[in-house]
GROMACS .gro file of C-alpha atoms in nm:
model
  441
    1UNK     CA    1  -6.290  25.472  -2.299
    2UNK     CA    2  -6.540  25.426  -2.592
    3UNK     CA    3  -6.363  25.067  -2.666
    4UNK     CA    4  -6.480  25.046  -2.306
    5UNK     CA    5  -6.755  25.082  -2.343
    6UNK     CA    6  -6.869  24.886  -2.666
    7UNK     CA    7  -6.703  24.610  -2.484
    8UNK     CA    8  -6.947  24.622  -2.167
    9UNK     CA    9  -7.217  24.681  -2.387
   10UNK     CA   10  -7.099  24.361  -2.589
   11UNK     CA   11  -7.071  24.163  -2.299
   12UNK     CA   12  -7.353  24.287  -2.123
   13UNK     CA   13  -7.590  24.276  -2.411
   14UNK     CA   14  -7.731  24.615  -2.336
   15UNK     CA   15  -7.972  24.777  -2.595
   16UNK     CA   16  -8.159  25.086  -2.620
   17UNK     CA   17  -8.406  25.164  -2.382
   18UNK     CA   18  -8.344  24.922  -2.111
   19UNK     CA   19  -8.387  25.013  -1.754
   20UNK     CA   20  -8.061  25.002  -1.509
   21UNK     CA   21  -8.071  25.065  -1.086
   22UNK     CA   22  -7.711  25.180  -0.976
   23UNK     CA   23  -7.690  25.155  -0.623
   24UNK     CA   24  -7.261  25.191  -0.736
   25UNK     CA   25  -7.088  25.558  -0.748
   26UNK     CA   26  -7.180  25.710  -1.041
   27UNK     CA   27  -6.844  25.914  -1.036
   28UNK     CA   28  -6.574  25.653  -1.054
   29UNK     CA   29  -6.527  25.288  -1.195
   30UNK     CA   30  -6.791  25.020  -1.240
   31UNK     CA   31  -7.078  25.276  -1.154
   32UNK     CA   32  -6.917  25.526  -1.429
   33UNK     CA   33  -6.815  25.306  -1.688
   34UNK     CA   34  -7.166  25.096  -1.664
   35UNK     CA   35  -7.448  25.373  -1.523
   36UNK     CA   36  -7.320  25.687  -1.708
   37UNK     CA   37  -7.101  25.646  -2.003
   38UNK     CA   38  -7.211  25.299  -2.155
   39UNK     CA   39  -7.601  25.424  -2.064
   40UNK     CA   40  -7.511  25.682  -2.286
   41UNK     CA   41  -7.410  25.523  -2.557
   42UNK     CA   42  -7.662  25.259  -2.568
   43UNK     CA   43  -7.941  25.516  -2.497
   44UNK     CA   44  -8.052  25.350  -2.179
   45UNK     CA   45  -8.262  25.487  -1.884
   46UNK     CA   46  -8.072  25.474  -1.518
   47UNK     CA   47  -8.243  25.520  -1.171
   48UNK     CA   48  -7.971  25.612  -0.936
   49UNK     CA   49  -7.982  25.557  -0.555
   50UNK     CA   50  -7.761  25.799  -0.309
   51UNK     CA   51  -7.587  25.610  -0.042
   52UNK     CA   52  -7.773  25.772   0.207
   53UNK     CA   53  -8.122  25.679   0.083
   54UNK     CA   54  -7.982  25.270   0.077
   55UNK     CA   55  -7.869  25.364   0.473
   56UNK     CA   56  -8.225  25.445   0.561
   57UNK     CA   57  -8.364  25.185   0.315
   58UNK     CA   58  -8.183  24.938   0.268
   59UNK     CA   59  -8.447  24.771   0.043
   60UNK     CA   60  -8.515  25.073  -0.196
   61UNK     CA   61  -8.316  24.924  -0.493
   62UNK     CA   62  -8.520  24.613  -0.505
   63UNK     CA   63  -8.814  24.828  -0.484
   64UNK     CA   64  -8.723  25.010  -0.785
   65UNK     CA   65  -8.645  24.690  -0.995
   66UNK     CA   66  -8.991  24.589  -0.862
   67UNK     CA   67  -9.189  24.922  -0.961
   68UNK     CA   68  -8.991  25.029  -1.312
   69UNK     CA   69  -8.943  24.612  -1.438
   70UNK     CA   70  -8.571  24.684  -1.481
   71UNK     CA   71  -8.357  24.413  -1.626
   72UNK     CA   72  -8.003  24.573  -1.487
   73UNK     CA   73  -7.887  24.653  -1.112
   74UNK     CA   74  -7.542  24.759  -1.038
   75UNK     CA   75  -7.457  24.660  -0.676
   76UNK     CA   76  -7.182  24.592  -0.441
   77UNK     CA   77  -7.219  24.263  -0.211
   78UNK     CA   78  -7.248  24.502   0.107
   79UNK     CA   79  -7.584  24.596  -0.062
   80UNK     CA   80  -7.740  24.229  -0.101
   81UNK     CA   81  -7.669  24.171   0.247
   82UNK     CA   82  -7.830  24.499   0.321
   83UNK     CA   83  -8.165  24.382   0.151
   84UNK     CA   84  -8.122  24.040   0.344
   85UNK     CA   85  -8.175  24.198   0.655
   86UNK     CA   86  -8.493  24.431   0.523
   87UNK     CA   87  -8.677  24.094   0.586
   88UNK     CA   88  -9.014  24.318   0.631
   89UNK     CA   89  -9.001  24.446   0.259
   90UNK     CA   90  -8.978  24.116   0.096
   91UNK     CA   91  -9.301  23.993   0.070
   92UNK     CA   92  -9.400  24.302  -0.208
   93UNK     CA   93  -9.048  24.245  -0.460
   94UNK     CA   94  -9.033  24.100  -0.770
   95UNK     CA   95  -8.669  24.050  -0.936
   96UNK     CA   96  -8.852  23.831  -1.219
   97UNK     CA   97  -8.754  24.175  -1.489
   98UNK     CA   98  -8.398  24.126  -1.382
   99UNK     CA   99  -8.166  23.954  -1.643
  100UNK     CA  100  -7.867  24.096  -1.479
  101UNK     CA  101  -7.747  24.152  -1.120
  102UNK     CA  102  -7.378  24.278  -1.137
  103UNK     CA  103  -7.133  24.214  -0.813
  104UNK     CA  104  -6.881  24.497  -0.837
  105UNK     CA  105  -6.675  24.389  -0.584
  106UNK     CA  106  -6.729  23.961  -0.689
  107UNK     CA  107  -6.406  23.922  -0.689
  108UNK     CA  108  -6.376  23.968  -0.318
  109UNK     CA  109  -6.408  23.652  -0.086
  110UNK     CA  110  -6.613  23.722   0.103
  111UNK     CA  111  -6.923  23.828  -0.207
  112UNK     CA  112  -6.978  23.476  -0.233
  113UNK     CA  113  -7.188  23.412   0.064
  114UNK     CA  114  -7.355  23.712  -0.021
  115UNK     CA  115  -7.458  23.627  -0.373
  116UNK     CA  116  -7.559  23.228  -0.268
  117UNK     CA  117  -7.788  23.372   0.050
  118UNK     CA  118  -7.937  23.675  -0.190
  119UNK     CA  119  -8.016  23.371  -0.435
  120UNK     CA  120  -8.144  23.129  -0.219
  121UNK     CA  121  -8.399  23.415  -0.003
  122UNK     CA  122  -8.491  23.569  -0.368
  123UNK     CA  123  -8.491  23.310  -0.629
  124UNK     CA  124  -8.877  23.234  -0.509
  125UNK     CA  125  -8.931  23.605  -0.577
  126UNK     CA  126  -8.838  23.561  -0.951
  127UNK     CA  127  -8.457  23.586  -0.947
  128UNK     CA  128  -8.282  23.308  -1.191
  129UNK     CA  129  -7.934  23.208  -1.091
  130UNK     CA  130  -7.789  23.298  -1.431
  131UNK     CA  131  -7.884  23.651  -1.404
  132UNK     CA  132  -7.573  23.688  -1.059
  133UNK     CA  133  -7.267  23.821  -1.243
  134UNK     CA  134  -6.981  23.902  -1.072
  135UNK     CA  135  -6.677  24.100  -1.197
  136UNK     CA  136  -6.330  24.195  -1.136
  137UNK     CA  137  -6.207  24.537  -1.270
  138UNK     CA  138  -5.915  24.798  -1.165
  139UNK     CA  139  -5.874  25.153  -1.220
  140UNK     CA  140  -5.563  25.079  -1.472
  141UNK     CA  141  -5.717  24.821  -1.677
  142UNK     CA  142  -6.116  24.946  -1.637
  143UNK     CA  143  -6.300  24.578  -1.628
  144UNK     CA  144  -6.079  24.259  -1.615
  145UNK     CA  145  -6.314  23.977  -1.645
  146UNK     CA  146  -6.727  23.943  -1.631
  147UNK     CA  147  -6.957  23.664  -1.610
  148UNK     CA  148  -7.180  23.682  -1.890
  149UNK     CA  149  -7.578  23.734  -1.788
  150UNK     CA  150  -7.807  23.438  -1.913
  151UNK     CA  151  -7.516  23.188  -1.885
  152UNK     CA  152  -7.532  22.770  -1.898
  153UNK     CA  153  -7.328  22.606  -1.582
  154UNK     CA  154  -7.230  22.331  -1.822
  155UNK     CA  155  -6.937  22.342  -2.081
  156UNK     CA  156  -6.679  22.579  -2.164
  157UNK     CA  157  -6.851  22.825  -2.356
  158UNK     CA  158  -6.823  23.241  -2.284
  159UNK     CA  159  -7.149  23.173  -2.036
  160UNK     CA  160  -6.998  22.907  -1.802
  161UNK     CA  161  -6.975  22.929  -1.437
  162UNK     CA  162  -6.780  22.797  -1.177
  163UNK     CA  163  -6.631  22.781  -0.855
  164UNK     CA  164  -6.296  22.625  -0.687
  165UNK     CA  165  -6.214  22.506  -0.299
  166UNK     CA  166  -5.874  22.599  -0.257
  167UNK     CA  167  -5.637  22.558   0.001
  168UNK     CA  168  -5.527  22.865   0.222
  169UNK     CA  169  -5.148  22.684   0.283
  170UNK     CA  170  -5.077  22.650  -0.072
  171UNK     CA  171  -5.240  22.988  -0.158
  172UNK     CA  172  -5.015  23.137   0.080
  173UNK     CA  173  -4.711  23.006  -0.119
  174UNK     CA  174  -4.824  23.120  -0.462
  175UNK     CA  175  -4.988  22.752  -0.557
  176UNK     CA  176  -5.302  22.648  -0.685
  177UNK     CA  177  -5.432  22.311  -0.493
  178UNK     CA  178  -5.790  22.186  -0.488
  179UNK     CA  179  -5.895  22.135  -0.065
  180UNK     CA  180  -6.206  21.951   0.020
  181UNK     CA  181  -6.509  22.166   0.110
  182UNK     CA  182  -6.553  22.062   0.456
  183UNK     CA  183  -6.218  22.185   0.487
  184UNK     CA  184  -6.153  22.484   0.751
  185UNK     CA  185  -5.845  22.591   0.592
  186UNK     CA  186  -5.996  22.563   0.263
  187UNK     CA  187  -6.140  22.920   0.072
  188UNK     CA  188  -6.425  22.893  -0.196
  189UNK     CA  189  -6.370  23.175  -0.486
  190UNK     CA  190  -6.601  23.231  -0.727
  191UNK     CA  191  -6.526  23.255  -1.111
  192UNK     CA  192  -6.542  23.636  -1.228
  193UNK     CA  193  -6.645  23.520  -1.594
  194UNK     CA  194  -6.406  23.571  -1.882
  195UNK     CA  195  -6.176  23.848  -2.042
  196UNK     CA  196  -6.323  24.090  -2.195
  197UNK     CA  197  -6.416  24.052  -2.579
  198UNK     CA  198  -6.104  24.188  -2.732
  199UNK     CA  199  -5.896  24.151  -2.459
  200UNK     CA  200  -5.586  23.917  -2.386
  201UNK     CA  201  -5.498  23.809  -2.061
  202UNK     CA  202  -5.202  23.615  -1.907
  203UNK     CA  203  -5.054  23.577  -1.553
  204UNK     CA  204  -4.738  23.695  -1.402
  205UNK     CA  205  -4.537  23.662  -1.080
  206UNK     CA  206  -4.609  23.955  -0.857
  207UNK     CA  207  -4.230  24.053  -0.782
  208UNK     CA  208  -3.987  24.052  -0.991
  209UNK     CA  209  -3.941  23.994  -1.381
  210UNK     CA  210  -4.252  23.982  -1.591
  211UNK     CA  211  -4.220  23.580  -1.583
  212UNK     CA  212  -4.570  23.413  -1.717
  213UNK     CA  213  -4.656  23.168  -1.465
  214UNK     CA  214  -4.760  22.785  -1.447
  215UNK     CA  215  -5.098  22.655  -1.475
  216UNK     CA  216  -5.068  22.565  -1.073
  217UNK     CA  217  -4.982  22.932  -0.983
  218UNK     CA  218  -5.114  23.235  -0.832
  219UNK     CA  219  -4.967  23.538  -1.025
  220UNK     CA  220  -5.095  23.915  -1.145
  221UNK     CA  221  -5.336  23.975  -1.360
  222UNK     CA  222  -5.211  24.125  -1.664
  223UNK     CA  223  -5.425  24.275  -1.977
  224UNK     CA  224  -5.421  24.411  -2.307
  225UNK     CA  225  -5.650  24.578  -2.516
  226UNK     CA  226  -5.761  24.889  -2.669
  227UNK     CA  227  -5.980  24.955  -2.361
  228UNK     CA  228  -5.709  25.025  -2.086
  229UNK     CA  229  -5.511  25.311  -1.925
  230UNK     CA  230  -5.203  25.431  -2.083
  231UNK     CA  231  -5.010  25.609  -1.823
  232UNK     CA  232  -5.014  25.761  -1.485
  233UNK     CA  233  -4.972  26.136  -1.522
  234UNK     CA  234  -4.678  26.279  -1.447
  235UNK     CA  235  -4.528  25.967  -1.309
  236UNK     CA  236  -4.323  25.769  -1.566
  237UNK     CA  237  -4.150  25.531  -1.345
  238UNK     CA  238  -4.453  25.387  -1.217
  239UNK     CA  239  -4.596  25.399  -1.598
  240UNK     CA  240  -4.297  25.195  -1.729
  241UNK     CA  241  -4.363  24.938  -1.470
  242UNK     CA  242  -4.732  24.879  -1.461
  243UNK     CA  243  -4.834  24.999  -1.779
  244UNK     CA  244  -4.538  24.881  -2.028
  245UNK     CA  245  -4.530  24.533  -1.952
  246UNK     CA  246  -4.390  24.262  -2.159
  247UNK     CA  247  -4.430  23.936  -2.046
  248UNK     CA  248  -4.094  23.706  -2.084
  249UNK     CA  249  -4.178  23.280  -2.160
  250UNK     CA  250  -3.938  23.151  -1.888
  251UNK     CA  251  -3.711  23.278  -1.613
  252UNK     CA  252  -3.318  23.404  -1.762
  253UNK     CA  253  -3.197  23.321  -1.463
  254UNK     CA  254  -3.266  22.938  -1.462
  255UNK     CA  255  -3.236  22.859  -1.853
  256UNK     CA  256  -2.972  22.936  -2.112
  257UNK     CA  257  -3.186  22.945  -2.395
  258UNK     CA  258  -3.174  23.326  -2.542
  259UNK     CA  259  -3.470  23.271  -2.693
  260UNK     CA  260  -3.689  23.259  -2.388
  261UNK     CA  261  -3.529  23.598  -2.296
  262UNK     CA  262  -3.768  23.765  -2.540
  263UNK     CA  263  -4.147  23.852  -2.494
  264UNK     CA  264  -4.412  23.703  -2.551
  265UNK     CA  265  -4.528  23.957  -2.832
  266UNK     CA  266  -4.448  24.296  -2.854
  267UNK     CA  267  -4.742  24.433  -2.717
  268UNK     CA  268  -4.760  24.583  -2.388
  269UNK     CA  269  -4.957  24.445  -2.130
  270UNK     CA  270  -5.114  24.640  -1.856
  271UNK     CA  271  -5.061  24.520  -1.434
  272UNK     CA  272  -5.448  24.515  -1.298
  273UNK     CA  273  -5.268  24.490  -0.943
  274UNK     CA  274  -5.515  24.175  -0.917
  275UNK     CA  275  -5.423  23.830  -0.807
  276UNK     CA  276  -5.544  23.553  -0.943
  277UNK     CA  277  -5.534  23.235  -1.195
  278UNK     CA  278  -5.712  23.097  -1.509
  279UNK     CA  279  -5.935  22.775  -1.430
  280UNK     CA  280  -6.141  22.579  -1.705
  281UNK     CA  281  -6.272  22.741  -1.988
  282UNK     CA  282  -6.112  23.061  -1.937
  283UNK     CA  283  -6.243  23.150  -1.628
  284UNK     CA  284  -6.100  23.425  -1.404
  285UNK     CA  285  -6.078  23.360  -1.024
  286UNK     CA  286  -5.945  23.652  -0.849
  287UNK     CA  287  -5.801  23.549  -0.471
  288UNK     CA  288  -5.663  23.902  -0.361
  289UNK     CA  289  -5.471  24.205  -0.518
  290UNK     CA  290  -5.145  24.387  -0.464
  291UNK     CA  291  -5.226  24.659  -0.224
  292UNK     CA  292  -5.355  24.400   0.027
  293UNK     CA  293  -5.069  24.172   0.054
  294UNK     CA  294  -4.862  24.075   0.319
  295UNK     CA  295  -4.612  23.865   0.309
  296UNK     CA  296  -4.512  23.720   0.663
  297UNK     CA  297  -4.227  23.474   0.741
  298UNK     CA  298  -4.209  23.387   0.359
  299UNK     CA  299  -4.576  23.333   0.281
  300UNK     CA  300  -4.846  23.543   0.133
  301UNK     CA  301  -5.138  23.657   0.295
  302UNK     CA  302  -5.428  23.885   0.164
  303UNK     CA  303  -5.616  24.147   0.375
  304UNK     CA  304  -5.947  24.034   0.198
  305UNK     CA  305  -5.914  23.631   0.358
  306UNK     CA  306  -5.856  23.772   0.678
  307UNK     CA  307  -6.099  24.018   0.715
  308UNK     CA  308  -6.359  23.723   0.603
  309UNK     CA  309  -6.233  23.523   0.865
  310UNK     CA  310  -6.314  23.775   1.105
  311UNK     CA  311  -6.617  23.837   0.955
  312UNK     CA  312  -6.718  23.426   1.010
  313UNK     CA  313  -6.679  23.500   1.431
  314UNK     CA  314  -6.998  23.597   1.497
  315UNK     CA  315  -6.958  23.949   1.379
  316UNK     CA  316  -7.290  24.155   1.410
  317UNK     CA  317  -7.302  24.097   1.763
  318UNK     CA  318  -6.920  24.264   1.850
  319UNK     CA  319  -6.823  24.494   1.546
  320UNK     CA  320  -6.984  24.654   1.286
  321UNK     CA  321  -6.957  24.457   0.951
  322UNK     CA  322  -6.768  24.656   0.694
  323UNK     CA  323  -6.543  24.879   0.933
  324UNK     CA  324  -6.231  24.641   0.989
  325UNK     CA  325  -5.864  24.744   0.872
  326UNK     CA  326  -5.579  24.471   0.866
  327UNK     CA  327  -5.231  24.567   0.752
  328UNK     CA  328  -4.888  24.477   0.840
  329UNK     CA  329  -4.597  24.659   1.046
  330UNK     CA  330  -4.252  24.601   1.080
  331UNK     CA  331  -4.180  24.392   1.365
  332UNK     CA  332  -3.811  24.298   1.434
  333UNK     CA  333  -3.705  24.258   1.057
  334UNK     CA  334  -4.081  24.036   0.958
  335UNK     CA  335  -4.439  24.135   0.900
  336UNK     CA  336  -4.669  24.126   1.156
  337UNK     CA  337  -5.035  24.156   1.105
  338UNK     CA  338  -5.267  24.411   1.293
  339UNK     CA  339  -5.694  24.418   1.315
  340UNK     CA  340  -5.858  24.672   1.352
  341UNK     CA  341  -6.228  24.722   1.378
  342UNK     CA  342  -6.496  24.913   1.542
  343UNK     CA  343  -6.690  24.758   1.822
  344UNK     CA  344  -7.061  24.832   1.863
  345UNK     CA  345  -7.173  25.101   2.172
  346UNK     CA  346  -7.402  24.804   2.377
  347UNK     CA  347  -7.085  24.596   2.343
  348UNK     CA  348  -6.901  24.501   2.735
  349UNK     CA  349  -6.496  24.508   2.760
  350UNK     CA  350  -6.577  24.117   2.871
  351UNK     CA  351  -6.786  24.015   2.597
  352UNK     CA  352  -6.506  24.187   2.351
  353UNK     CA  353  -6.260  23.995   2.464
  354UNK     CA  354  -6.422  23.713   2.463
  355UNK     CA  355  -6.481  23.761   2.078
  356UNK     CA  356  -6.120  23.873   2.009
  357UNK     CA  357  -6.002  23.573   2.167
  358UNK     CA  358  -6.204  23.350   1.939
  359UNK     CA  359  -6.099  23.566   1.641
  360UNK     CA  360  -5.716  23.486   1.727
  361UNK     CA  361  -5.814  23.123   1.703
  362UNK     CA  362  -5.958  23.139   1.377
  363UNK     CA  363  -5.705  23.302   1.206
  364UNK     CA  364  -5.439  23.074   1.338
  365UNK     CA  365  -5.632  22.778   1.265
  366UNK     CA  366  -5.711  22.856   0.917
  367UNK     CA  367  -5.406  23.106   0.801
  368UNK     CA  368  -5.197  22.912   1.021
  369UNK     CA  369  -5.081  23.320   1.117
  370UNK     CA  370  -5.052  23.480   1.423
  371UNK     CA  371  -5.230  23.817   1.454
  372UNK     CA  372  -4.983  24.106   1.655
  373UNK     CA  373  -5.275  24.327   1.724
  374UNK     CA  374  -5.600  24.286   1.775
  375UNK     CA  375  -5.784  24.658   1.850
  376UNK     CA  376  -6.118  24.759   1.917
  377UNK     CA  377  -6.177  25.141   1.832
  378UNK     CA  378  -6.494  25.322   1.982
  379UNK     CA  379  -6.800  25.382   1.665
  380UNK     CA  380  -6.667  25.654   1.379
  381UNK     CA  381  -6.325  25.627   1.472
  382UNK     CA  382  -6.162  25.446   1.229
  383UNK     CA  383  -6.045  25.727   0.969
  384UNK     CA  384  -6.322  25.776   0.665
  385UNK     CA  385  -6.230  25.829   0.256
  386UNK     CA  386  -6.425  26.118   0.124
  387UNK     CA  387  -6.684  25.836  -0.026
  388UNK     CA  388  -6.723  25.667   0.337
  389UNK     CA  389  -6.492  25.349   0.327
  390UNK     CA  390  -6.232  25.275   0.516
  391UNK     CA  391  -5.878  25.517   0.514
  392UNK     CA  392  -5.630  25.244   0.517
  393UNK     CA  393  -5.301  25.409   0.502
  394UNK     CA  394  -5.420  25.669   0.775
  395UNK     CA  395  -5.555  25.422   0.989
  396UNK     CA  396  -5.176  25.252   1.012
  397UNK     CA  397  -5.044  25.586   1.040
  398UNK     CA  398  -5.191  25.654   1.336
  399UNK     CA  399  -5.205  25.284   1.487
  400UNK     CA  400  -4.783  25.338   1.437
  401UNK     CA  401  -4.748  25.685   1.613
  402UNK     CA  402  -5.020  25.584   1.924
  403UNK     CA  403  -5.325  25.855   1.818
  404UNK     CA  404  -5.577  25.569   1.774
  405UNK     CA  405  -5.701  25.584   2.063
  406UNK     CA  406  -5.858  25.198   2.080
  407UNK     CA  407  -6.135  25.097   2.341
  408UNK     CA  408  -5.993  24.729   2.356
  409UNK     CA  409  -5.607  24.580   2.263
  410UNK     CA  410  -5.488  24.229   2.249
  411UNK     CA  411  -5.137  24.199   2.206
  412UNK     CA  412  -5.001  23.873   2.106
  413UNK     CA  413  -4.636  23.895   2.008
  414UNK     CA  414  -4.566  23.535   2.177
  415UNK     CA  415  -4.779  23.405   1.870
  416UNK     CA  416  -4.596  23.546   1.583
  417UNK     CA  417  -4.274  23.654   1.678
  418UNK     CA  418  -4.087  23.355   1.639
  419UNK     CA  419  -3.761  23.491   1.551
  420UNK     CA  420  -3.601  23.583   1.863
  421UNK     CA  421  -3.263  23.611   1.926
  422UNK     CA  422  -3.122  23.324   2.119
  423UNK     CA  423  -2.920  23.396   2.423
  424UNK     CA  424  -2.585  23.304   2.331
  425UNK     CA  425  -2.471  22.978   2.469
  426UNK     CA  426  -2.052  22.985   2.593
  427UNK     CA  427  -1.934  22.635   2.425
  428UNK     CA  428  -1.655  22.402   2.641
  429UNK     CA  429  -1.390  22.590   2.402
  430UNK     CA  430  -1.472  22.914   2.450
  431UNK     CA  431  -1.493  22.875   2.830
  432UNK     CA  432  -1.107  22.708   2.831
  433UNK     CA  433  -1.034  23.053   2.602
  434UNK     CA  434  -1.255  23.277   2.896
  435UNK     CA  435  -1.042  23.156   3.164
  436UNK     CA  436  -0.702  23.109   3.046
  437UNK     CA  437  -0.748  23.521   2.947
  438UNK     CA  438  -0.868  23.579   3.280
  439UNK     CA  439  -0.551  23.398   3.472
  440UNK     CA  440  -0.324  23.589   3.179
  441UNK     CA  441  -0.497  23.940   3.338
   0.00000   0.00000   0.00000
């Protein structure tokens, strides 16, 4: 954890008696790692903000930065689109002290939009559009990749930006392919910056054998350093796989060469459970992760795209913005994808299903995937985790044995259950074969 932390504060830049806003949780992951151990080291001063304060005041953090001149704010993209919508606070910020504006969640797909509107409404109010840095971190490998504050957008160097339009068909197969913006099936990632100083990275398939992948192809993050976890307690299965990695040069199944059959090096590499490729100049895009993957007739599809497609559908109107759960069931031996989300109080059962039709548009148009289930629960009744978000794994629980108890359902099986069995079809021989059994009888 201290090689953690002299990395952050390497790549960060942080030095004594700088000034940080966490609107993060201080107890776990980016808001620990950045707010309370690294501040520690470095000797810095942090203003934290509880959840509940940035529920009633949505534009407190920006007030801070404003009062204190701090030059570091730790924030989630839920957060910037909170202090959008404060539009009667604006007029007395300043964001000019701010050198550094880190996206927790940036390598989500839906943080972009976030972090280009925050920009474009605050770069008048002193906000440069070097000092937006998004990252991508787990909880086995601590931080994966960060863009580097006070970056150049040209070149390769470690302060480079960047951005890709890719397209959703060939992400779904594992394959990299550049889509033209105006695109509907296209998605626009943004980088998440480079490794870490100290830190190698590489890319592996996601099932199977530890294989590194092509150039062109969407694979697992995979890290190693001396700033990583080292085992999951009591479990050494699950260690051996995730956290004793060894990444093998080629497939042993399609060459004959022994020597690709050994590792890369004889290091271990650590599984971030992140998706993702390497662009130019090292950059790390991040398009989903492991635990929201679902693979339906043969392709790929991550919870994250689909919930941003829902999001696009006119969303503040219908359902409230960050309480949607998609997973898959089992459906007659294939995946079938399920939505749920919770629909505003002033919301009719017409105007719902209005909007849930639209939504099963949009995801077929652009994921070219058929949702199963499309369900509206009443406000608060989506199951909570004990920091607010969203229980996944009890939510499906309870959509699977009927206690959800949603306001609104639209079933559409005719839309993605194309593997029906046939009704069997008697052929001219095995009608001769019928009767001449019957006439035996």
């Amino acid at each position: 954890m201290m090689n953690h932390c002299r990395a952050l504060t390497m790549a960060c830049h942080y030095t004594e008696g700088e000034t940080i806003v966490c609107v993060l949780d201080f107890k776990r992951e980016v808001g620990l790692w950045h707010a309370v151990l690294t501040s520690v080291l470095n000797g810095m001063h942090v203003l934290f903000i509880p959840y509940a304060l940035m529920k009633l005041r949505p534009s407190s953090w920006m007030q801070l930065i404003t009062k204190h001149r701090a030059s570091c704010c730790l924030v989630k993209s839920r957060d910037l689109h909170w202090g959008l919508l404060a539009t009667k606070d604006h007029k007395d910020i300043s964001l000019s002290s701010l050198r550094m504006l880190l996206v927790a969640d940036g390598a989500n797909p839906w943080s972009l939009s976030s972090c280009d509107q925050f920009l474009n409404v605050f770069q008048s109010k002193g906000l440069r559009s070097d000092a937006i840095c998004p990252c991508a971190s787990s909880s086995e490998v601590f931080t994966v990749s960060l863009r580097r504050p006070g970056r150049s957008s040209t070149g390769f160097s470690q302060s480079a930006t960047g951005r890709g339009v890719l397209s959703m068909a060939a992400l779904s197969h594992g394959v990299v392919r550049v889509d033209s913006e105006d695109s509907l099936t296209s998605l626009t990632l943004q980088d998440c910056g480079q490794v870490m100083p100290a830190a190698q990275m590489v890319v592996v398939r996601s099932e199977g054998l530890p294989v590194l992948c092509k150039t062109d192809q969407v694979g697992e993050i995979c890290v190693t350093s001396g700033s990583t976890g080292i085992a999951y307690f009591g479990l050494d299965g699950l260690t051996n796989t995730t956290f004793k990695v060894q990444p093998l040069l080629e497939d042993p199944d399609t060459t004959k060469d022994e020597s690709t059959f050994k590792p890369i090096s004889d290091e271990y590499y650590v599984r971030s459970g992140l998706l993702g490729f390497l662009g130019p100049g090292g950059l790390v895009f991040v398009c989903g992760s492991r635990d929201g993957l679902m693979t339906v007739t043969g392709r790929k599809h991550n919870a994250d795209d689909i919930i941003a497609t829902v999001l696009a559908v006119e969303p503040m109107r219908f359902i409230y913005r960050g309480r949607i759960a998609v997973f898959s069931i089992k459906v007659l031996r294939d995946e079938r994808v399920c939505v749920i989300a919770e629909q505003r109080p002033d919301c009719s059962e017409e105007e719902s299903f209005q909007w849930m039709s639209r939504v099963l548009q949009a995801v077929d148009s652009i994921h070219q995937v058929g949702i199963y289930c499309l369900a509206l629960v009443p406000p608060n009744h989506l199951p909570k985790t004990p920091l607010g978000g969203i229980h996944l794994c009890e939510a499906r629980r309870r959509f699977l044995e009927g206690s959800l108890h949603p306001a609104n359902v639209l079933m559409c099986p005719h839309t993605c259950v194309t593997n029906l069995p046939k009704p069997r079809e008697i052929h001219q021989g095995e009608f001769l074969l019928v009767r001449h059994k019957t006439s035996f009888l």
